Every structure is written in C-alpha cells, then in structure tokens.
CSV table of C-alpha atoms in Angstrom, one decimal:
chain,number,residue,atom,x,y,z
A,1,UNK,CA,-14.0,-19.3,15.0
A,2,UNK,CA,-14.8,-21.4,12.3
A,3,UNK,CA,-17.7,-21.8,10.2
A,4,UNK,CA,-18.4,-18.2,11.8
A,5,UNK,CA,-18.8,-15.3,9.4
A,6,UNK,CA,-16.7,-12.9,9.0
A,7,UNK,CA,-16.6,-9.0,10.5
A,8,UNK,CA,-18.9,-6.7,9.8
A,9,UNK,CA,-16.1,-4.9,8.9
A,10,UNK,CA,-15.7,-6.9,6.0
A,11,UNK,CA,-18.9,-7.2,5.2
A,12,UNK,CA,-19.3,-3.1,5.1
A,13,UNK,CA,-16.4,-3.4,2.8
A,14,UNK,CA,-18.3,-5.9,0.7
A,15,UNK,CA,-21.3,-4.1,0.4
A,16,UNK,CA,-19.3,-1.2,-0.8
A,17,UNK,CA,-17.5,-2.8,-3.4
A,18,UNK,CA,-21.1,-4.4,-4.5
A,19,UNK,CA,-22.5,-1.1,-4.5
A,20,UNK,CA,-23.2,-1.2,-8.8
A,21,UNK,CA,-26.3,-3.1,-8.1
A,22,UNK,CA,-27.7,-2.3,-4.8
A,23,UNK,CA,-29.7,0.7,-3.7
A,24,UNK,CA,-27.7,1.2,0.0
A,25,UNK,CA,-27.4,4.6,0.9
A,26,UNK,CA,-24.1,3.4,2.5
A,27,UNK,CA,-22.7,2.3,-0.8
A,28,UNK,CA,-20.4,4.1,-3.4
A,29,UNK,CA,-19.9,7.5,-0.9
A,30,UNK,CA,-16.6,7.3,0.3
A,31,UNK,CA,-13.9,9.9,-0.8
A,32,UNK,CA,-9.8,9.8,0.2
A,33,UNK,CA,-9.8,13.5,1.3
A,34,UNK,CA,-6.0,13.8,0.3
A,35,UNK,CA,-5.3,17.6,1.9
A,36,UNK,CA,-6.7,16.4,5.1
A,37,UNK,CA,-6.0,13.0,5.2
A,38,UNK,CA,-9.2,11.8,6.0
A,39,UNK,CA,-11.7,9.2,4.6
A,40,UNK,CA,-15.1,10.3,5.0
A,41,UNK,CA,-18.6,10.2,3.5
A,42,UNK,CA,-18.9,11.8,0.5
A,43,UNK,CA,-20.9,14.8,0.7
A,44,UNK,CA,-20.5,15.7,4.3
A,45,UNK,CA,-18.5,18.3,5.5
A,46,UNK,CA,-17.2,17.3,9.3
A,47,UNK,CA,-14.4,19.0,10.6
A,48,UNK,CA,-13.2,17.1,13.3
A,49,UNK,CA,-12.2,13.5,13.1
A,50,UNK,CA,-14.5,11.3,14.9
A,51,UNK,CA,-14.0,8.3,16.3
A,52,UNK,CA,-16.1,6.0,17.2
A,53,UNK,CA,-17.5,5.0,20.9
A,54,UNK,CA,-18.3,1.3,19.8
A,55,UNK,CA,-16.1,-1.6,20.4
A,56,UNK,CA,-13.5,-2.7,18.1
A,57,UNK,CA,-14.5,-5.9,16.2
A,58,UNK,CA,-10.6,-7.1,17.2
A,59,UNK,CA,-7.7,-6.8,19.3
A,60,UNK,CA,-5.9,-5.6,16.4
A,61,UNK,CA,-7.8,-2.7,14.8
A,62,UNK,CA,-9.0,-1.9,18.4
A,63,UNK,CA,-5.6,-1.3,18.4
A,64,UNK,CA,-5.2,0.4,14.8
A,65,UNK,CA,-8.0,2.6,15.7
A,66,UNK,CA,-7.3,3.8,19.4
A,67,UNK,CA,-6.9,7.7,20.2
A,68,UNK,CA,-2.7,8.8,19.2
A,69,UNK,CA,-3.2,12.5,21.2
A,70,UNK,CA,-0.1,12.9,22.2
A,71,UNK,CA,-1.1,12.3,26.3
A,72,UNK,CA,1.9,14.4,27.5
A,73,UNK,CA,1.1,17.6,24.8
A,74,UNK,CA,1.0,21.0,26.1
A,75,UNK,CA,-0.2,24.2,24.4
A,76,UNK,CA,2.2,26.2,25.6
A,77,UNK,CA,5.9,26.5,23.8
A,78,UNK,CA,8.5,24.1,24.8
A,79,UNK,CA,6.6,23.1,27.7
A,80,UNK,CA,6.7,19.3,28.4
A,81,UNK,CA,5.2,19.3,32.0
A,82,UNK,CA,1.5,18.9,30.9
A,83,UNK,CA,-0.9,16.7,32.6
A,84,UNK,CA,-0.3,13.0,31.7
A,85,UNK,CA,-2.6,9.9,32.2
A,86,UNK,CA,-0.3,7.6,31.4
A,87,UNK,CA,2.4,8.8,32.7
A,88,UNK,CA,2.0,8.0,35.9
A,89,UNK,CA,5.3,5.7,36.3
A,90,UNK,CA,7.6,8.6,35.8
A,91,UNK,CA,6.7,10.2,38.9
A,92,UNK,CA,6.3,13.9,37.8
A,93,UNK,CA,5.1,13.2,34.2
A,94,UNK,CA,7.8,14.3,32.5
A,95,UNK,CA,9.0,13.1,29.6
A,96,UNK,CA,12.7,12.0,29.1
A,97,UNK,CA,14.2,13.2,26.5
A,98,UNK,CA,15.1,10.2,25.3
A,99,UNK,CA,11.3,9.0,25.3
A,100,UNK,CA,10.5,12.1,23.3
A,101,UNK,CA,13.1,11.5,20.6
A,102,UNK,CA,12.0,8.0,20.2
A,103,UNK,CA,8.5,9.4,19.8
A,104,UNK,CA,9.4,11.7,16.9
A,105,UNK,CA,11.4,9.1,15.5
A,106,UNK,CA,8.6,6.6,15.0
A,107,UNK,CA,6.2,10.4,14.0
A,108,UNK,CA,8.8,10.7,11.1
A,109,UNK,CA,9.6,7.2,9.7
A,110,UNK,CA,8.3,5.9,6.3
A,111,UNK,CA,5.5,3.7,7.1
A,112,UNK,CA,6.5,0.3,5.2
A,113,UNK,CA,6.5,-3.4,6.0
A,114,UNK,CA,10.3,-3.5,6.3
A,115,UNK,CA,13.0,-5.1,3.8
A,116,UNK,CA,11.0,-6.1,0.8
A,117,UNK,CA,11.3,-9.7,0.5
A,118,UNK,CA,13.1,-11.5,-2.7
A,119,UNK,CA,10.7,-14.0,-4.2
A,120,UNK,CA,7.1,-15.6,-3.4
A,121,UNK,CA,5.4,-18.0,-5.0
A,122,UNK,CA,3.1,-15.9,-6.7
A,123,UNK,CA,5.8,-13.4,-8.2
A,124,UNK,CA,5.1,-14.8,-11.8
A,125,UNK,CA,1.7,-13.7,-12.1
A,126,UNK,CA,1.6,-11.0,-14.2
A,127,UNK,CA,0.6,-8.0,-11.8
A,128,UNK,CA,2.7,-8.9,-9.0
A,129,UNK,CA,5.5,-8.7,-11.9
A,130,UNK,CA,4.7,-5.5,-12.9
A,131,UNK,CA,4.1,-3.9,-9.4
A,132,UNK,CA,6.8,-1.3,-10.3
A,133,UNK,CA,5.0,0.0,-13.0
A,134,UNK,CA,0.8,0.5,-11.8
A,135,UNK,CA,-0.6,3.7,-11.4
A,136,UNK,CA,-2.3,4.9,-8.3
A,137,UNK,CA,-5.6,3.1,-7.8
A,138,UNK,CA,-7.0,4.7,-4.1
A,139,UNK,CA,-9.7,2.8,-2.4
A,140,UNK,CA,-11.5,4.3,0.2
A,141,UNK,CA,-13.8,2.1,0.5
A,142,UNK,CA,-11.2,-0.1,2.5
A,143,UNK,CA,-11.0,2.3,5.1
A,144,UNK,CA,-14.3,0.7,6.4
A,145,UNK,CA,-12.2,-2.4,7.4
A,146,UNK,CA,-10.8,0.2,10.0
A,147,UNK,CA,-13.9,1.3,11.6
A,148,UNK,CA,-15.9,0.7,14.5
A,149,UNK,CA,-18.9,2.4,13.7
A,150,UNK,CA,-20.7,3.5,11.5
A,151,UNK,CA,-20.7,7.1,10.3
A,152,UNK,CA,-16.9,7.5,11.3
A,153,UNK,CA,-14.5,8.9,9.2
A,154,UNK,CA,-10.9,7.5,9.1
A,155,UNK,CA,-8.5,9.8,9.9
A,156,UNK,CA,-5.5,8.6,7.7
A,157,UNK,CA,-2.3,10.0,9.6
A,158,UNK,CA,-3.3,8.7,12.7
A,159,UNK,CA,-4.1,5.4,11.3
A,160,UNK,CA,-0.5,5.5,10.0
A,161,UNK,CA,0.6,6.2,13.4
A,162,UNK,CA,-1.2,3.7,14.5
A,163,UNK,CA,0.0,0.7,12.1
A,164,UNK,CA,3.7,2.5,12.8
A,165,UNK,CA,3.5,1.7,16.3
A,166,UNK,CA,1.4,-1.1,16.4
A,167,UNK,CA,4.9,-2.6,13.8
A,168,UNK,CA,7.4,-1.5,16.3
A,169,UNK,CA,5.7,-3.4,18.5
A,170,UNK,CA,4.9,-6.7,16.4
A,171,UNK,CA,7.8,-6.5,13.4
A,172,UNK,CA,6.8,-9.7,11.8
A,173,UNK,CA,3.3,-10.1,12.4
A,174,UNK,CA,1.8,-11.0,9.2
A,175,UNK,CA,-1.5,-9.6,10.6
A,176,UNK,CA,0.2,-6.0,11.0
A,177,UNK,CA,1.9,-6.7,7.5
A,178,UNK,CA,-1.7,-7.5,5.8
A,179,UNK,CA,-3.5,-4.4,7.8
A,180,UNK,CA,-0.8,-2.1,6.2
A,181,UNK,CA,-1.0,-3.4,3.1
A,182,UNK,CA,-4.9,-2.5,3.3
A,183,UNK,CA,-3.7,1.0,4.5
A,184,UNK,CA,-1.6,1.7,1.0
A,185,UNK,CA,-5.0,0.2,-0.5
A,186,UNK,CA,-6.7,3.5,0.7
A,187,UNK,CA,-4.3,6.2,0.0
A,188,UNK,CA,-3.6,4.5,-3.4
A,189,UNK,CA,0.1,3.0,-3.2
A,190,UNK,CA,-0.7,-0.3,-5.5
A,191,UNK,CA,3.5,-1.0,-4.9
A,192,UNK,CA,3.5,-0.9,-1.4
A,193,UNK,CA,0.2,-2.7,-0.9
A,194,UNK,CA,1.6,-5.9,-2.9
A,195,UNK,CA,5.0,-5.4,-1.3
A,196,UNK,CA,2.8,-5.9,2.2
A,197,UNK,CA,0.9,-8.3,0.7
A,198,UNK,CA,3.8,-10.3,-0.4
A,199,UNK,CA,6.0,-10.0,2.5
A,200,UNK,CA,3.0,-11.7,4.2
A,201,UNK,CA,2.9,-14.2,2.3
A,202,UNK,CA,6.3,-15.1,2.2
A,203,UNK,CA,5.5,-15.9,5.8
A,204,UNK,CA,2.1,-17.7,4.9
A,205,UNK,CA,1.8,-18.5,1.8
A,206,UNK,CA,-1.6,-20.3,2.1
A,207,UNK,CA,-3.1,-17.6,4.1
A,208,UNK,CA,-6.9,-17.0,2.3
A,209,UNK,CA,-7.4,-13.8,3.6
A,210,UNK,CA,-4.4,-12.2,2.4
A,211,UNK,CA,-4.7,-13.7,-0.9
A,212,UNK,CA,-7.9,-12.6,-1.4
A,213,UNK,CA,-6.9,-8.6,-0.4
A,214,UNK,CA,-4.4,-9.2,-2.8
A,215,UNK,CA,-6.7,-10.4,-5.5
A,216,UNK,CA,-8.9,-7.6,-4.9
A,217,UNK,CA,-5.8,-5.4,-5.7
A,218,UNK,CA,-5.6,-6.9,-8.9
A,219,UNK,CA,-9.2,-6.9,-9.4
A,220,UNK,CA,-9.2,-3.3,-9.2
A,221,UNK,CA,-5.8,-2.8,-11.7
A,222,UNK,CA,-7.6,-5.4,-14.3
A,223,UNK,CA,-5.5,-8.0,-14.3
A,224,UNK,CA,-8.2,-10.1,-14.0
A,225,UNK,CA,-6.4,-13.8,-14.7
A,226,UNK,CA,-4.9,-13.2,-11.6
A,227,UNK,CA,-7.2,-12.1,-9.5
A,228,UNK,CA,-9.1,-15.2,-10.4
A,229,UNK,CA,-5.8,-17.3,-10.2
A,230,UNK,CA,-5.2,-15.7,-6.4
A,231,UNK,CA,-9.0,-16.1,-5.6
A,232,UNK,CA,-9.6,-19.3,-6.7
A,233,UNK,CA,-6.1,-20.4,-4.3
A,234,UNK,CA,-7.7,-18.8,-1.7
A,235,UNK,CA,-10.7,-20.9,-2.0
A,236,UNK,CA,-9.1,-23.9,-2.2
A,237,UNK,CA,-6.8,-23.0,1.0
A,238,UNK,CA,-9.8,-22.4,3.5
A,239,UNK,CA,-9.9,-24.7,6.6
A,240,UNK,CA,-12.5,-27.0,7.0
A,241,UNK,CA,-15.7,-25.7,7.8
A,242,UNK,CA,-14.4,-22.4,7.2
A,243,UNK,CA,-17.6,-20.3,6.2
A,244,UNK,CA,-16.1,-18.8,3.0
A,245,UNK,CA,-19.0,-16.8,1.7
A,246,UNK,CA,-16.9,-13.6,0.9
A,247,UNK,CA,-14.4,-15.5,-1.1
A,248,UNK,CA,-17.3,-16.6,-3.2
A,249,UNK,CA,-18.6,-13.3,-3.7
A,250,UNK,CA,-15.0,-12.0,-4.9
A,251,UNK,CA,-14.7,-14.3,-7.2
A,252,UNK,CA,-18.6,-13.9,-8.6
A,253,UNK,CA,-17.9,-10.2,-9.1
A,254,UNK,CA,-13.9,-11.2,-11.4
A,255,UNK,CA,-15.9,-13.7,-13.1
A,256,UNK,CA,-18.6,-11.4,-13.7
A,257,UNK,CA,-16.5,-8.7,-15.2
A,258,UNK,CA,-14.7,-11.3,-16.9
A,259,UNK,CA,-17.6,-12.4,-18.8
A,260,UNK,CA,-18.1,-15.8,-17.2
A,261,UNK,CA,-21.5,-14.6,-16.3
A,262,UNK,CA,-22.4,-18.5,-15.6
A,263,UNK,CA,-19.9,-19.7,-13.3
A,264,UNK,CA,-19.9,-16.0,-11.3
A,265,UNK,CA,-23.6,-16.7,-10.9
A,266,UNK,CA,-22.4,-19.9,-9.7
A,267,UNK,CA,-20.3,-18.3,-6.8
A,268,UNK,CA,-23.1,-16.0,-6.0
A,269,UNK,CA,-25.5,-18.6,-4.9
A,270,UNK,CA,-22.6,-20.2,-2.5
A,271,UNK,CA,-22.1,-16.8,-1.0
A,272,UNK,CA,-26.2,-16.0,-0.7
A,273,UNK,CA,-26.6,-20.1,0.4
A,274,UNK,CA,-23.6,-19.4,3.3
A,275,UNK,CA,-24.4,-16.0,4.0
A,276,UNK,CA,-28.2,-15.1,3.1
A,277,UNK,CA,-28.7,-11.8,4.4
A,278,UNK,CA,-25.8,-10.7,2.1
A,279,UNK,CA,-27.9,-8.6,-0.2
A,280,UNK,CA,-25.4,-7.8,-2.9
A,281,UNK,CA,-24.9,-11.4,-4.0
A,282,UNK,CA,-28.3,-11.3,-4.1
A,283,UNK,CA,-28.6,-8.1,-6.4
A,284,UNK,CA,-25.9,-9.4,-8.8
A,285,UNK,CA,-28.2,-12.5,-9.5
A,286,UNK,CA,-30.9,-10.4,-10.0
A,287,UNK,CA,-29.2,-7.9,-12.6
A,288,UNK,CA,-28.4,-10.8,-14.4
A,289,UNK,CA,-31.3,-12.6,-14.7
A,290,UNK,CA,-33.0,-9.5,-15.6
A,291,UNK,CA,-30.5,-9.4,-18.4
C-alpha cells in the first residue's frame, strides 16, 4: 500500500547491511554454510533446519518458504504407498509414475530465470557489461528477505526447490524472476543474479525495487557509478506517495563509501525523517558527525 513501509523483511536486511555502525547483536552474523546448504547464525551450531511458525510477510515468500517434504516419502526401499496428506484425490495415495518423474524432473533442473534476455536498458553500465567476468561475492545476509522469523535459518536447497516450483508455476512473473535473483545473491552467483535482475527488468524497466537489488549488487562488486546511477533511477521511479525511506538509505551508504560524505548525509536524514525508528541511518549520521 502506498506510503506504507516496507517488510520487516527488508528492514532485517537493512539493518544487516548497516551493521558497520550499529551495536545489534542481530547484525554482521550470518554465514552461507556451503557443505550444508544452509544460512544460519554465525556461531551456532543447529542441526536441523528450522522453519519458522510465524506468518509469511507475503503470498509469495509464504510460498518460497513453505515445508518441500516430499508428502508421499517412505522410508522403506522402493516403496511409494506411504501416507499422503495431499494426496487425497488419487484415491489410494499412490503416486503415478508419471507424477513422480515430473517431480524428479523439476528436483534435478538448473535453477535459472529461463532464456537470458538480449538487451535492457541498463546493459551499458559498466557492471552489467562485465557480468561475465565478477567473482563470487555471497551474501547471506539476503537470506533474511526469506524468513519469517527470527532466529530461522534458511535452508538453501529447499529454498531452491521452492523458487523451482514456485517458476513452473508463474514462468514470467517478474516477482519470481527478482526473488531468484536474490537467491543467486546468497549463494554468491553475481552472473545469474544480474541475469535475474535483468530479465526482470526487461519486463519492467522502471521497477524501483528491482533496481535497487540490483544496485546493491553493484554496490557490493564496487562499481559504485552504477549503483548510484541505478539507485538514483530508482528514486526517481517511485509512485507517488511511495514511502521510499530504504532507497534513501542505499544510496546514503554508495555515497558514503564514495566519499560524498555530504549528500549521503543528505539521504540519511530522508530515510530517518520517513522512517524514524530505523536506527542505522541514525548511526551513520552519528559516525560522521563524530568524525
């Protein structure tokens, strides 16, 4: 709705990426745990995924985050008779064989957003041109975008079985496209993120949000003329009365690191005067008036 703010999904995110100047116990302590696929706090030692009871904050990631248990798996080899909750409108519960093939069809396919598209309008910036060529960059952090509680951890290959589905069933939904893009965020695939990223916006060009994940991509790789160039755009392409506090604050913290300690400061104060209780626009102004 507009002039509402944004998910505290985002704003977890945000206080994350903030997390140089604040004292949060919640900040800088996420780590990609690559053997396992997990995202989880750093320096806790959980061995079972959990997921959390709360509510998603949307359709979408309520969707992104729901249980993948296979319903119809049985511990017992080759069986395919066990009890089924959903399986109801087969009669029996078995599963065809058909059904199951499909199944480890979608288990076993690449995640991507599909055929890579030829040409948006933000191709000549420098680190969209060059996409071929950036290293890994993970993010964990994002993962938080993907939670519905606190404390969770993210367990990565069900996520990705997740988004898999969740494209078979929407193939040119630019909100699927953007979530995956997010997804390659986390486990550190800078090329398929923009690819995600761009494919979206090939469809909507003047879509903020996406923009600005984008920009934060670019952020993160230094190629900080663009991420300006991208966050700045995203600015300028909000709706009216849109409450755009977290735009500001992304383009406060690329200004800051840019140098342009003035105008960050600038964007600071929008995001604190649109969104006071966010405490690390707060702490930024403070580290630099201290300065």
């Amino acid at each position: 709705m507009a002039g509402d703010l944004p998910s505290i999904s985002y704003m977890a995110l945000y206080i994350v990426s903030a997390s140089v100047v604040t004292d949060s116990r919640s900040a800088t302590h996420w780590r990609l745990d690559q053997e396992r696929g997990l995202v989880r706090p750093a320096g806790e030692d959980v061995s079972d995924l959990l997921v959390g009871e709360g509510e998603a904050v949307d359709p979408l990631l309520g969707i992104l985050t729901r249980n993948t248990q296979n319903p119809w798996e049985d511990s017992r080899p080759g069986a395919i008779d066990g009890a089924c909750s959903t399986c109801g409108k087969l009669g029996s519960g078995r599963i065809s064989g058909q059904e199951r093939s499909l199944k480890l069809e979608s288990e076993t396919t690449l995640l991507t957003c599909g055929e890579a598209v030829n040409a948006t309008q933000y191709d000549h910036l420098d680190g969209i041109a060059q996409r071929h060529k950036h290293k890994s960059h993970p993010e964990p952090e994002v993962a938080m975008i993907f939670k519905k509680t606190e404390g969770d951890e993210i367990d990565m290959n069900a996520l990705e079985q997740n988004l898999r589905m969740t494209l078979d069933e929407n193939p040119k939904s630019i909100a699927v496209y953007n979530q995956i893009g997010n997804f390659f965020r986390i486990r550190g695939n800078t090329f398929s993120a923009i690819e995600c990223f761009r494919k979206a916006l090939s469809l909507s060009p003047s879509n903020p949000d996406i923009l600005l994940n984008l920009a934060r991509v670019l952020f993160n790789l230094q190629y900080l003329d663009d991420a300006i160039h991208l966050t700045r755009r995203s600015l300028e392409l909000q709706p009216p009365g849109q409450n755009c506090w977290l735009h500001h604050f992304t383009l406060g913290e690329i200004l800051k690191a840019y140098g342009n300690y003035h105008e960050a400061s600038i964007h600071f104060r929008h995001a604190l005067d649109l969104n006071p209780s966010f405490l690390p626009a707060r702490a930024h102004l403070q580290v630099r008036l201290h300065k």
